[in-house]
Amino acid sequence: MKAEKLMHEKRLLRDGAIVEMVIWKVPQPVPASSHFYKYRLFFGKNGQRIVGYDNERGKGDHCHLDGVEYAYAFVSVDQLKNDFLAEVTRRLKP
């Protein structure tokens, strides 16, 4: 089985911020992850990442929130998207 792209959505917000979600189903878990997904979710502005979720090879599941990296407990693709969008929404509120 080859990797299968499940989603790639990119939105440019009015203030110039970018929200992008890329999720692949992969035939083998990415090293340091135990599930069959490779993902990169990004929210940033002016070249700076504000929120990011990814499972970079060897680092496993983690997120970046306001410049700090945290471990992330992957449950499902739906939960991943919900967690990411909740963090983005928190930062968009005045």
JSON list of C-alpha atoms in Angstrom, two decimals:
[
{"chain": "A", "resi": 1, "resn": "MET", "atom": "CA", "xyz": [0.00, 0.00, 0.00]},
{"chain": "A", "resi": 2, "resn": "LYS", "atom": "CA", "xyz": [1.23, 3.48, -0.86]},
{"chain": "A", "resi": 3, "resn": "ALA", "atom": "CA", "xyz": [0.66, 6.50, 1.33]},
{"chain": "A", "resi": 4, "resn": "GLU", "atom": "CA", "xyz": [-2.79, 7.99, 0.74]},
{"chain": "A", "resi": 5, "resn": "LYS", "atom": "CA", "xyz": [-3.47, 11.71, 1.23]},
{"chain": "A", "resi": 6, "resn": "LEU", "atom": "CA", "xyz": [-6.65, 11.96, 3.31]},
{"chain": "A", "resi": 7, "resn": "MET", "atom": "CA", "xyz": [-6.83, 15.73, 3.35]},
{"chain": "A", "resi": 8, "resn": "HIS", "atom": "CA", "xyz": [-5.03, 18.90, 2.39]},
{"chain": "A", "resi": 9, "resn": "GLU", "atom": "CA", "xyz": [-6.84, 22.09, 3.28]},
{"chain": "A", "resi": 10, "resn": "LYS", "atom": "CA", "xyz": [-5.26, 25.51, 3.30]},
{"chain": "A", "resi": 11, "resn": "ARG", "atom": "CA", "xyz": [-7.06, 28.72, 4.23]},
{"chain": "A", "resi": 12, "resn": "LEU", "atom": "CA", "xyz": [-5.79, 32.27, 4.18]},
{"chain": "A", "resi": 13, "resn": "LEU", "atom": "CA", "xyz": [-7.54, 34.38, 6.80]},
{"chain": "A", "resi": 14, "resn": "ARG", "atom": "CA", "xyz": [-8.38, 38.07, 6.36]},
{"chain": "A", "resi": 15, "resn": "ASP", "atom": "CA", "xyz": [-5.55, 39.16, 8.63]},
{"chain": "A", "resi": 16, "resn": "GLY", "atom": "CA", "xyz": [-3.01, 37.20, 6.55]},
{"chain": "A", "resi": 17, "resn": "ALA", "atom": "CA", "xyz": [-2.79, 34.20, 8.89]},
{"chain": "A", "resi": 18, "resn": "ILE", "atom": "CA", "xyz": [-2.61, 30.72, 7.35]},
{"chain": "A", "resi": 19, "resn": "VAL", "atom": "CA", "xyz": [-4.44, 27.61, 8.56]},
{"chain": "A", "resi": 20, "resn": "GLU", "atom": "CA", "xyz": [-3.25, 24.41, 6.84]},
{"chain": "A", "resi": 21, "resn": "MET", "atom": "CA", "xyz": [-4.01, 20.75, 7.57]},
{"chain": "A", "resi": 22, "resn": "VAL", "atom": "CA", "xyz": [-2.29, 17.87, 5.75]},
{"chain": "A", "resi": 23, "resn": "ILE", "atom": "CA", "xyz": [-3.00, 14.27, 6.80]},
{"chain": "A", "resi": 24, "resn": "TRP", "atom": "CA", "xyz": [-1.78, 11.06, 5.14]},
{"chain": "A", "resi": 25, "resn": "LYS", "atom": "CA", "xyz": [-2.60, 7.43, 5.85]},
{"chain": "A", "resi": 26, "resn": "VAL", "atom": "CA", "xyz": [0.69, 5.52, 5.67]},
{"chain": "A", "resi": 27, "resn": "PRO", "atom": "CA", "xyz": [1.42, 1.79, 5.32]},
{"chain": "A", "resi": 28, "resn": "GLN", "atom": "CA", "xyz": [3.71, 1.75, 8.38]},
{"chain": "A", "resi": 29, "resn": "PRO", "atom": "CA", "xyz": [3.72, 3.97, 11.47]},
{"chain": "A", "resi": 30, "resn": "VAL", "atom": "CA", "xyz": [6.10, 6.92, 11.32]},
{"chain": "A", "resi": 31, "resn": "PRO", "atom": "CA", "xyz": [9.05, 6.18, 13.68]},
{"chain": "A", "resi": 32, "resn": "ALA", "atom": "CA", "xyz": [8.14, 7.16, 17.27]},
{"chain": "A", "resi": 33, "resn": "SER", "atom": "CA", "xyz": [4.38, 6.98, 16.48]},
{"chain": "A", "resi": 34, "resn": "SER", "atom": "CA", "xyz": [2.16, 3.91, 16.88]},
{"chain": "A", "resi": 35, "resn": "HIS", "atom": "CA", "xyz": [-0.63, 4.77, 14.41]},
{"chain": "A", "resi": 36, "resn": "PHE", "atom": "CA", "xyz": [-0.83, 4.75, 10.62]},
{"chain": "A", "resi": 37, "resn": "TYR", "atom": "CA", "xyz": [-1.04, 8.51, 10.00]},
{"chain": "A", "resi": 38, "resn": "LYS", "atom": "CA", "xyz": [1.45, 11.20, 9.06]},
{"chain": "A", "resi": 39, "resn": "TYR", "atom": "CA", "xyz": [0.23, 14.73, 9.67]},
{"chain": "A", "resi": 40, "resn": "ARG", "atom": "CA", "xyz": [1.17, 18.38, 9.66]},
{"chain": "A", "resi": 41, "resn": "LEU", "atom": "CA", "xyz": [-1.27, 21.00, 10.93]},
{"chain": "A", "resi": 42, "resn": "PHE", "atom": "CA", "xyz": [-0.16, 24.62, 10.92]},
{"chain": "A", "resi": 43, "resn": "PHE", "atom": "CA", "xyz": [-1.50, 27.99, 12.01]},
{"chain": "A", "resi": 44, "resn": "GLY", "atom": "CA", "xyz": [0.77, 30.97, 11.65]},
{"chain": "A", "resi": 45, "resn": "LYS", "atom": "CA", "xyz": [1.17, 34.56, 10.62]},
{"chain": "A", "resi": 46, "resn": "ASN", "atom": "CA", "xyz": [4.01, 36.73, 9.32]},
{"chain": "A", "resi": 47, "resn": "GLY", "atom": "CA", "xyz": [6.29, 33.71, 8.98]},
{"chain": "A", "resi": 48, "resn": "GLN", "atom": "CA", "xyz": [5.80, 32.62, 12.59]},
{"chain": "A", "resi": 49, "resn": "ARG", "atom": "CA", "xyz": [4.17, 29.38, 13.72]},
{"chain": "A", "resi": 50, "resn": "ILE", "atom": "CA", "xyz": [1.58, 30.03, 16.41]},
{"chain": "A", "resi": 51, "resn": "VAL", "atom": "CA", "xyz": [0.05, 26.53, 16.60]},
{"chain": "A", "resi": 52, "resn": "GLY", "atom": "CA", "xyz": [1.39, 23.36, 15.00]},
{"chain": "A", "resi": 53, "resn": "TYR", "atom": "CA", "xyz": [0.68, 19.65, 15.35]},
{"chain": "A", "resi": 54, "resn": "ASP", "atom": "CA", "xyz": [2.88, 17.05, 13.66]},
{"chain": "A", "resi": 55, "resn": "ASN", "atom": "CA", "xyz": [4.54, 13.69, 14.03]},
{"chain": "A", "resi": 56, "resn": "GLU", "atom": "CA", "xyz": [7.95, 14.38, 12.57]},
{"chain": "A", "resi": 57, "resn": "ARG", "atom": "CA", "xyz": [9.99, 11.24, 11.95]},
{"chain": "A", "resi": 58, "resn": "GLY", "atom": "CA", "xyz": [11.72, 10.20, 15.16]},
{"chain": "A", "resi": 59, "resn": "LYS", "atom": "CA", "xyz": [9.98, 12.79, 17.36]},
{"chain": "A", "resi": 60, "resn": "GLY", "atom": "CA", "xyz": [6.54, 11.22, 17.45]},
{"chain": "A", "resi": 61, "resn": "ASP", "atom": "CA", "xyz": [3.28, 13.03, 18.08]},
{"chain": "A", "resi": 62, "resn": "HIS", "atom": "CA", "xyz": [3.70, 16.54, 19.42]},
{"chain": "A", "resi": 63, "resn": "CYS", "atom": "CA", "xyz": [2.35, 20.06, 19.19]},
{"chain": "A", "resi": 64, "resn": "HIS", "atom": "CA", "xyz": [3.81, 23.53, 19.19]},
{"chain": "A", "resi": 65, "resn": "LEU", "atom": "CA", "xyz": [1.83, 26.17, 21.09]},
{"chain": "A", "resi": 66, "resn": "ASP", "atom": "CA", "xyz": [3.11, 29.74, 21.12]},
{"chain": "A", "resi": 67, "resn": "GLY", "atom": "CA", "xyz": [6.72, 28.65, 20.68]},
{"chain": "A", "resi": 68, "resn": "VAL", "atom": "CA", "xyz": [6.70, 25.77, 23.19]},
{"chain": "A", "resi": 69, "resn": "GLU", "atom": "CA", "xyz": [6.73, 22.09, 22.15]},
{"chain": "A", "resi": 70, "resn": "TYR", "atom": "CA", "xyz": [4.55, 19.58, 24.02]},
{"chain": "A", "resi": 71, "resn": "ALA", "atom": "CA", "xyz": [3.96, 15.84, 23.65]},
{"chain": "A", "resi": 72, "resn": "TYR", "atom": "CA", "xyz": [0.59, 15.07, 22.07]},
{"chain": "A", "resi": 73, "resn": "ALA", "atom": "CA", "xyz": [-1.49, 11.94, 22.76]},
{"chain": "A", "resi": 74, "resn": "PHE", "atom": "CA", "xyz": [-2.89, 10.97, 19.35]},
{"chain": "A", "resi": 75, "resn": "VAL", "atom": "CA", "xyz": [-6.35, 9.36, 19.63]},
{"chain": "A", "resi": 76, "resn": "SER", "atom": "CA", "xyz": [-7.87, 9.70, 16.15]},
{"chain": "A", "resi": 77, "resn": "VAL", "atom": "CA", "xyz": [-7.77, 11.92, 13.07]},
{"chain": "A", "resi": 78, "resn": "ASP", "atom": "CA", "xyz": [-11.04, 13.57, 14.10]},
{"chain": "A", "resi": 79, "resn": "GLN", "atom": "CA", "xyz": [-9.73, 14.31, 17.59]},
{"chain": "A", "resi": 80, "resn": "LEU", "atom": "CA", "xyz": [-6.48, 15.67, 16.11]},
{"chain": "A", "resi": 81, "resn": "LYS", "atom": "CA", "xyz": [-8.41, 18.11, 13.90]},
{"chain": "A", "resi": 82, "resn": "ASN", "atom": "CA", "xyz": [-10.68, 19.12, 16.80]},
{"chain": "A", "resi": 83, "resn": "ASP", "atom": "CA", "xyz": [-7.74, 19.74, 19.15]},
{"chain": "A", "resi": 84, "resn": "PHE", "atom": "CA", "xyz": [-5.88, 21.77, 16.51]},
{"chain": "A", "resi": 85, "resn": "LEU", "atom": "CA", "xyz": [-8.89, 23.89, 15.56]},
{"chain": "A", "resi": 86, "resn": "ALA", "atom": "CA", "xyz": [-9.71, 24.52, 19.25]},
{"chain": "A", "resi": 87, "resn": "GLU", "atom": "CA", "xyz": [-6.19, 25.90, 19.80]},
{"chain": "A", "resi": 88, "resn": "VAL", "atom": "CA", "xyz": [-6.48, 28.06, 16.67]},
{"chain": "A", "resi": 89, "resn": "THR", "atom": "CA", "xyz": [-9.89, 29.37, 17.76]},
{"chain": "A", "resi": 90, "resn": "ARG", "atom": "CA", "xyz": [-8.52, 30.27, 21.22]},
{"chain": "A", "resi": 91, "resn": "ARG", "atom": "CA", "xyz": [-5.87, 32.43, 19.60]},
{"chain": "A", "resi": 92, "resn": "LEU", "atom": "CA", "xyz": [-8.28, 34.13, 17.20]},
{"chain": "A", "resi": 93, "resn": "LYS", "atom": "CA", "xyz": [-10.60, 35.35, 19.96]},
{"chain": "A", "resi": 94, "resn": "PRO", "atom": "CA", "xyz": [-10.04, 39.00, 20.96]}
]
